Amino acid sequence: MVDILHQVGVAGAAPKEVYDALTTLDGLAGWWTVDTAGETSPGGVIEFRFGPGGMDMRVDELDEGRLVRWTVVDGPEEWIGTTIRWELCEEPDWGTLVMFWHEGWREPVPFMHHCSTKWATYLISLKQLVETGAGAPDPNDLKIVNWN
Amino acid sequence: MVDILHQVGVAGAAPKEVYDALTTLDGLAGWWTVDTAGETSPGGVIEFRFGPGGMDMRVDELDEGRLVRWTVVDGPEEWIGTTIRWELCEEPDWGTLVMFWHEGWREPVPFMHHCSTKWATYLISLKQLVETGAGAPDPNDLKIVNWN
């Protein structure tokens, strides 16, 4: 099993502001993909759709202002059964540190390389959304290869 | 042992152009850090310096237009002994696909999260350098937290 790890800091924001961007349809649509629908409460399934495809995430655990955990229940074969974890931590006099894990990949396939770099661009989009009010969700995300 | 994986595509460029940006001081200074010095031939050591610190990389293997491998011989404690690998592949009618590995981390520490996201920003800087002539090397890189 191999994992994708990332981190960004969000300046001038409390953990609750980042948490809202991870736990509401409007928030998620503001940094990941504009085509976001579904149910964001625990046990619900959120449907994220992108140009090249999409995935459904079950919300496993929410701890307000601290933690968000999802399991991928549909989407690319390599993603199904993997888990996404977000941990938020207040950085005094500065903002919020966002720690990220996409865990449980079976093999370090080329698609994992792609998703790792794309996740970084989306975390930066999340940072920009909370800091400035405008993120770069799909279809206006940063394309890193010819198909995505 | 845990690894950082990434990928970017460089549009309109042959593998040799990306290879040059990975194997010359001018190229490296154009996307990673402007403060780059040392010896880029096999067995040589390249010294990369950043605001918050720096690292020295020994050049282990070069295969023109295809492969670059380095070992970290000095720098942050977590980096020493880890290896960096770049593989370049021509994508017909489009450009060059760049596959990246930073392998051999002993533990998935918070600093590894940070470095993973920073590597993504530097791969995008490499892409922009080769595509447009202008990358975003340190100190003009994208800062993702308050200290870097």
PDB file of N, CA and C in Angstrom, chain A residues 3 5-9 94 97 99-101 108 110 112-114 116-117 120-121 124 127 142-146, chain B residues 3 5-9 94 97 99-101 108 110 112-114 116-117 120-121 124 127 142-146:
ATOM      1  N   ASP A   3       0.869   5.739  -0.395  1.00  0.00           N
ATOM      2  CA  ASP A   3       0.019   6.881  -0.080  1.00  0.00           C
ATOM      3  C   ASP A   3       0.501   8.139  -0.790  1.00  0.00           C
ATOM      4  N   LEU A   5       0.765  12.122  -0.012  1.00  0.00           N
ATOM      5  CA  LEU A   5       0.790  13.042   1.133  1.00  0.00           C
ATOM      6  C   LEU A   5       0.969  14.468   0.626  1.00  0.00           C
ATOM      7  N   HIS A   6       0.259  15.394   1.241  1.00  0.00           N
ATOM      8  CA  HIS A   6       0.460  16.806   0.912  1.00  0.00           C
ATOM      9  C   HIS A   6       0.208  17.671   2.134  1.00  0.00           C
ATOM     10  N   GLN A   7       0.503  18.944   1.989  1.00  0.00           N
ATOM     11  CA  GLN A   7       0.287  19.927   3.044  1.00  0.00           C
ATOM     12  C   GLN A   7       0.195  21.317   2.421  1.00  0.00           C
ATOM     13  N   VAL A   8      -0.746  22.109   2.881  1.00  0.00           N
ATOM     14  CA  VAL A   8      -0.686  23.548   2.590  1.00  0.00           C
ATOM     15  C   VAL A   8      -1.081  24.319   3.834  1.00  0.00           C
ATOM     16  N   GLY A   9      -0.661  25.556   3.883  1.00  0.00           N
ATOM     17  CA  GLY A   9      -1.091  26.473   4.922  1.00  0.00           C
ATOM     18  C   GLY A   9      -2.055  27.480   4.310  1.00  0.00           C
ATOM     19  N   TRP A  94      -1.095  33.039  12.519  1.00  0.00           N
ATOM     20  CA  TRP A  94      -0.860  32.900  11.086  1.00  0.00           C
ATOM     21  C   TRP A  94      -2.072  32.380  10.326  1.00  0.00           C
ATOM     22  N   LEU A  97      -3.010  25.091   9.187  1.00  0.00           N
ATOM     23  CA  LEU A  97      -2.221  24.113   8.448  1.00  0.00           C
ATOM     24  C   LEU A  97      -3.142  22.950   8.065  1.00  0.00           C
ATOM     25  N   MET A  99      -3.219  19.213   6.598  1.00  0.00           N
ATOM     26  CA  MET A  99      -2.468  17.991   6.282  1.00  0.00           C
ATOM     27  C   MET A  99      -3.403  17.063   5.516  1.00  0.00           C
ATOM     28  N   PHE A 100      -2.844  16.418   4.476  1.00  0.00           N
ATOM     29  CA  PHE A 100      -3.661  15.630   3.554  1.00  0.00           C
ATOM     30  C   PHE A 100      -3.022  14.264   3.305  1.00  0.00           C
ATOM     31  N   TRP A 101      -3.895  13.235   3.264  1.00  0.00           N
ATOM     32  CA  TRP A 101      -3.475  11.872   2.908  1.00  0.00           C
ATOM     33  C   TRP A 101      -4.479  11.277   1.915  1.00  0.00           C
ATOM     34  N   PRO A 108       2.066   1.686  -6.950  1.00  0.00           N
ATOM     35  CA  PRO A 108       2.463   3.040  -7.364  1.00  0.00           C
ATOM     36  C   PRO A 108       2.446   3.192  -8.892  1.00  0.00           C
ATOM     37  N   PRO A 110       1.503   4.669 -12.762  1.00  0.00           N
ATOM     38  CA  PRO A 110       1.653   6.017 -13.331  1.00  0.00           C
ATOM     39  C   PRO A 110       0.475   6.942 -13.004  1.00  0.00           C
ATOM     40  N   MET A 112      -1.086   7.100 -10.320  1.00  0.00           N
ATOM     41  CA  MET A 112      -0.867   7.635  -8.975  1.00  0.00           C
ATOM     42  C   MET A 112       0.060   8.857  -9.025  1.00  0.00           C
ATOM     43  N   HIS A 113       1.088   8.787  -9.885  1.00  0.00           N
ATOM     44  CA  HIS A 113       1.942   9.973 -10.072  1.00  0.00           C
ATOM     45  C   HIS A 113       1.078  11.161 -10.501  1.00  0.00           C
ATOM     46  N   HIS A 114       0.202  10.896 -11.478  1.00  0.00           N
ATOM     47  CA  HIS A 114      -0.649  11.968 -11.994  1.00  0.00           C
ATOM     48  C   HIS A 114      -1.535  12.540 -10.885  1.00  0.00           C
ATOM     49  N   SER A 116      -1.173  12.457  -7.690  1.00  0.00           N
ATOM     50  CA  SER A 116      -0.398  13.143  -6.655  1.00  0.00           C
ATOM     51  C   SER A 116      -0.170  14.607  -7.039  1.00  0.00           C
ATOM     52  N   THR A 117       0.252  14.828  -8.275  1.00  0.00           N
ATOM     53  CA  THR A 117       0.521  16.208  -8.700  1.00  0.00           C
ATOM     54  C   THR A 117      -0.782  16.993  -8.790  1.00  0.00           C
ATOM     55  N   ALA A 120      -1.936  18.201  -5.453  1.00  0.00           N
ATOM     56  CA  ALA A 120      -1.208  19.408  -5.020  1.00  0.00           C
ATOM     57  C   ALA A 120      -1.845  20.650  -5.622  1.00  0.00           C
ATOM     58  N   THR A 121      -2.213  20.578  -6.898  1.00  0.00           N
ATOM     59  CA  THR A 121      -2.812  21.767  -7.513  1.00  0.00           C
ATOM     60  C   THR A 121      -4.169  22.075  -6.866  1.00  0.00           C
ATOM     61  N   ILE A 124      -3.688  23.719  -3.477  1.00  0.00           N
ATOM     62  CA  ILE A 124      -3.352  25.138  -3.676  1.00  0.00           C
ATOM     63  C   ILE A 124      -4.618  25.911  -4.058  1.00  0.00           C
ATOM     64  N   LYS A 127      -6.446  26.498  -0.845  1.00  0.00           N
ATOM     65  CA  LYS A 127      -5.765  27.608  -0.151  1.00  0.00           C
ATOM     66  C   LYS A 127      -6.213  28.951  -0.734  1.00  0.00           C
ATOM     67  N   LEU A 142      -5.663  23.820 -13.077  1.00  0.00           N
ATOM     68  CA  LEU A 142      -4.389  23.801 -13.800  1.00  0.00           C
ATOM     69  C   LEU A 142      -4.216  22.429 -14.444  1.00  0.00           C
ATOM     70  N   LYS A 143      -4.140  22.388 -15.763  1.00  0.00           N
ATOM     71  CA  LYS A 143      -3.946  21.125 -16.471  1.00  0.00           C
ATOM     72  C   LYS A 143      -2.449  20.808 -16.477  1.00  0.00           C
ATOM     73  N   ILE A 144      -2.097  19.587 -16.102  1.00  0.00           N
ATOM     74  CA  ILE A 144      -0.669  19.252 -16.008  1.00  0.00           C
ATOM     75  C   ILE A 144      -0.200  18.333 -17.130  1.00  0.00           C
ATOM     76  N   VAL A 145      -1.153  17.708 -17.846  1.00  0.00           N
ATOM     77  CA  VAL A 145      -0.808  16.914 -19.030  1.00  0.00           C
ATOM     78  C   VAL A 145      -1.848  17.226 -20.119  1.00  0.00           C
ATOM     79  N   ASN A 146      -1.735  16.594 -21.275  1.00  0.00           N
ATOM     80  CA  ASN A 146      -2.602  16.967 -22.389  1.00  0.00           C
ATOM     81  C   ASN A 146      -4.067  16.583 -22.153  1.00  0.00           C
TER      82      ASN A 146
ATOM     83  N   ASP B   3       7.595   6.986  -0.523  1.00  0.00           N
ATOM     84  CA  ASP B   3       8.086   7.751  -1.668  1.00  0.00           C
ATOM     85  C   ASP B   3       7.138   8.894  -2.018  1.00  0.00           C
ATOM     86  N   LEU B   5       5.728  10.745  -5.339  1.00  0.00           N
ATOM     87  CA  LEU B   5       5.573  10.509  -6.775  1.00  0.00           C
ATOM     88  C   LEU B   5       4.896  11.719  -7.417  1.00  0.00           C
ATOM     89  N   HIS B   6       5.337  12.074  -8.610  1.00  0.00           N
ATOM     90  CA  HIS B   6       4.668  13.145  -9.358  1.00  0.00           C
ATOM     91  C   HIS B   6       4.799  12.902 -10.855  1.00  0.00           C
ATOM     92  N   GLN B   7       4.090  13.718 -11.611  1.00  0.00           N
ATOM     93  CA  GLN B   7       4.131  13.651 -13.066  1.00  0.00           C
ATOM     94  C   GLN B   7       3.690  14.989 -13.636  1.00  0.00           C
ATOM     95  N   VAL B   8       4.385  15.457 -14.667  1.00  0.00           N
ATOM     96  CA  VAL B   8       3.835  16.547 -15.476  1.00  0.00           C
ATOM     97  C   VAL B   8       4.142  16.275 -16.933  1.00  0.00           C
ATOM     98  N   GLY B   9       3.351  16.870 -17.795  1.00  0.00           N
ATOM     99  CA  GLY B   9       3.614  16.851 -19.227  1.00  0.00           C
ATOM    100  C   GLY B   9       4.118  18.226 -19.646  1.00  0.00           C
ATOM    101  N   TRP B  94       2.573  15.564 -29.118  1.00  0.00           N
ATOM    102  CA  TRP B  94       2.193  16.421 -28.005  1.00  0.00           C
ATOM    103  C   TRP B  94       3.398  17.033 -27.280  1.00  0.00           C
ATOM    104  N   LEU B  97       6.447  13.562 -21.442  1.00  0.00           N
ATOM    105  CA  LEU B  97       5.903  13.218 -20.133  1.00  0.00           C
ATOM    106  C   LEU B  97       7.079  13.056 -19.170  1.00  0.00           C
ATOM    107  N   MET B  99       8.139  11.768 -15.500  1.00  0.00           N
ATOM    108  CA  MET B  99       7.777  10.986 -14.309  1.00  0.00           C
ATOM    109  C   MET B  99       8.841  11.254 -13.252  1.00  0.00           C
ATOM    110  N   PHE B 100       8.389  11.399 -12.006  1.00  0.00           N
ATOM    111  CA  PHE B 100       9.269  11.821 -10.913  1.00  0.00           C
ATOM    112  C   PHE B 100       9.082  10.937  -9.688  1.00  0.00           C
ATOM    113  N   TRP B 101      10.197  10.605  -9.045  1.00  0.00           N
ATOM    114  CA  TRP B 101      10.206   9.872  -7.779  1.00  0.00           C
ATOM    115  C   TRP B 101      11.204  10.528  -6.810  1.00  0.00           C
ATOM    116  N   PRO B 108       6.861   8.727   7.029  1.00  0.00           N
ATOM    117  CA  PRO B 108       6.008   9.755   6.409  1.00  0.00           C
ATOM    118  C   PRO B 108       5.767  10.935   7.348  1.00  0.00           C
ATOM    119  N   PRO B 110       5.630  14.925   8.847  1.00  0.00           N
ATOM    120  CA  PRO B 110       4.993  16.128   8.298  1.00  0.00           C
ATOM    121  C   PRO B 110       5.859  16.836   7.253  1.00  0.00           C
ATOM    122  N   MET B 112       7.637  15.516   5.072  1.00  0.00           N
ATOM    123  CA  MET B 112       7.441  14.817   3.785  1.00  0.00           C
ATOM    124  C   MET B 112       6.176  15.329   3.091  1.00  0.00           C
ATOM    125  N   HIS B 113       5.120  15.586   3.863  1.00  0.00           N
ATOM    126  CA  HIS B 113       3.917  16.207   3.270  1.00  0.00           C
ATOM    127  C   HIS B 113       4.301  17.520   2.600  1.00  0.00           C
ATOM    128  N   HIS B 114       5.062  18.322   3.346  1.00  0.00           N
ATOM    129  CA  HIS B 114       5.453  19.632   2.819  1.00  0.00           C
ATOM    130  C   HIS B 114       6.262  19.484   1.527  1.00  0.00           C
ATOM    131  N   SER B 116       6.376  17.042  -0.551  1.00  0.00           N
ATOM    132  CA  SER B 116       5.587  16.492  -1.655  1.00  0.00           C
ATOM    133  C   SER B 116       4.858  17.606  -2.403  1.00  0.00           C
ATOM    134  N   THR B 117       4.220  18.494  -1.644  1.00  0.00           N
ATOM    135  CA  THR B 117       3.479  19.580  -2.297  1.00  0.00           C
ATOM    136  C   THR B 117       4.440  20.548  -2.971  1.00  0.00           C
ATOM    137  N   ALA B 120       5.591  19.298  -6.286  1.00  0.00           N
ATOM    138  CA  ALA B 120       4.592  19.515  -7.341  1.00  0.00           C
ATOM    139  C   ALA B 120       4.721  20.923  -7.909  1.00  0.00           C
ATOM    140  N   THR B 121       4.897  21.907  -7.023  1.00  0.00           N
ATOM    141  CA  THR B 121       5.005  23.285  -7.528  1.00  0.00           C
ATOM    142  C   THR B 121       6.277  23.454  -8.376  1.00  0.00           C
ATOM    143  N   ILE B 124       5.761  21.918 -11.820  1.00  0.00           N
ATOM    144  CA  ILE B 124       4.970  22.837 -12.644  1.00  0.00           C
ATOM    145  C   ILE B 124       5.858  24.002 -13.109  1.00  0.00           C
ATOM    146  N   LYS B 127       7.833  22.660 -15.996  1.00  0.00           N
ATOM    147  CA  LYS B 127       6.956  22.640 -17.171  1.00  0.00           C
ATOM    148  C   LYS B 127       6.864  24.039 -17.793  1.00  0.00           C
ATOM    149  N   LEU B 142       6.263  29.433  -5.558  1.00  0.00           N
ATOM    150  CA  LEU B 142       4.976  29.533  -4.872  1.00  0.00           C
ATOM    151  C   LEU B 142       5.158  29.071  -3.425  1.00  0.00           C
ATOM    152  N   LYS B 143       4.921  29.971  -2.473  1.00  0.00           N
ATOM    153  CA  LYS B 143       5.041  29.602  -1.058  1.00  0.00           C
ATOM    154  C   LYS B 143       3.727  28.950  -0.626  1.00  0.00           C
ATOM    155  N   ILE B 144       3.830  27.785   0.032  1.00  0.00           N
ATOM    156  CA  ILE B 144       2.604  27.067   0.395  1.00  0.00           C
ATOM    157  C   ILE B 144       2.301  27.140   1.888  1.00  0.00           C
ATOM    158  N   VAL B 145       3.290  27.556   2.696  1.00  0.00           N
ATOM    159  CA  VAL B 145       3.063  27.795   4.126  1.00  0.00           C
ATOM    160  C   VAL B 145       3.782  29.088   4.505  1.00  0.00           C
ATOM    161  N   ASN B 146       3.705  29.493   5.764  1.00  0.00           N
ATOM    162  CA  ASN B 146       4.262  30.790   6.155  1.00  0.00           C
ATOM    163  C   ASN B 146       5.785  30.845   6.050  1.00  0.00           C
TER     164      ASN B 146
END
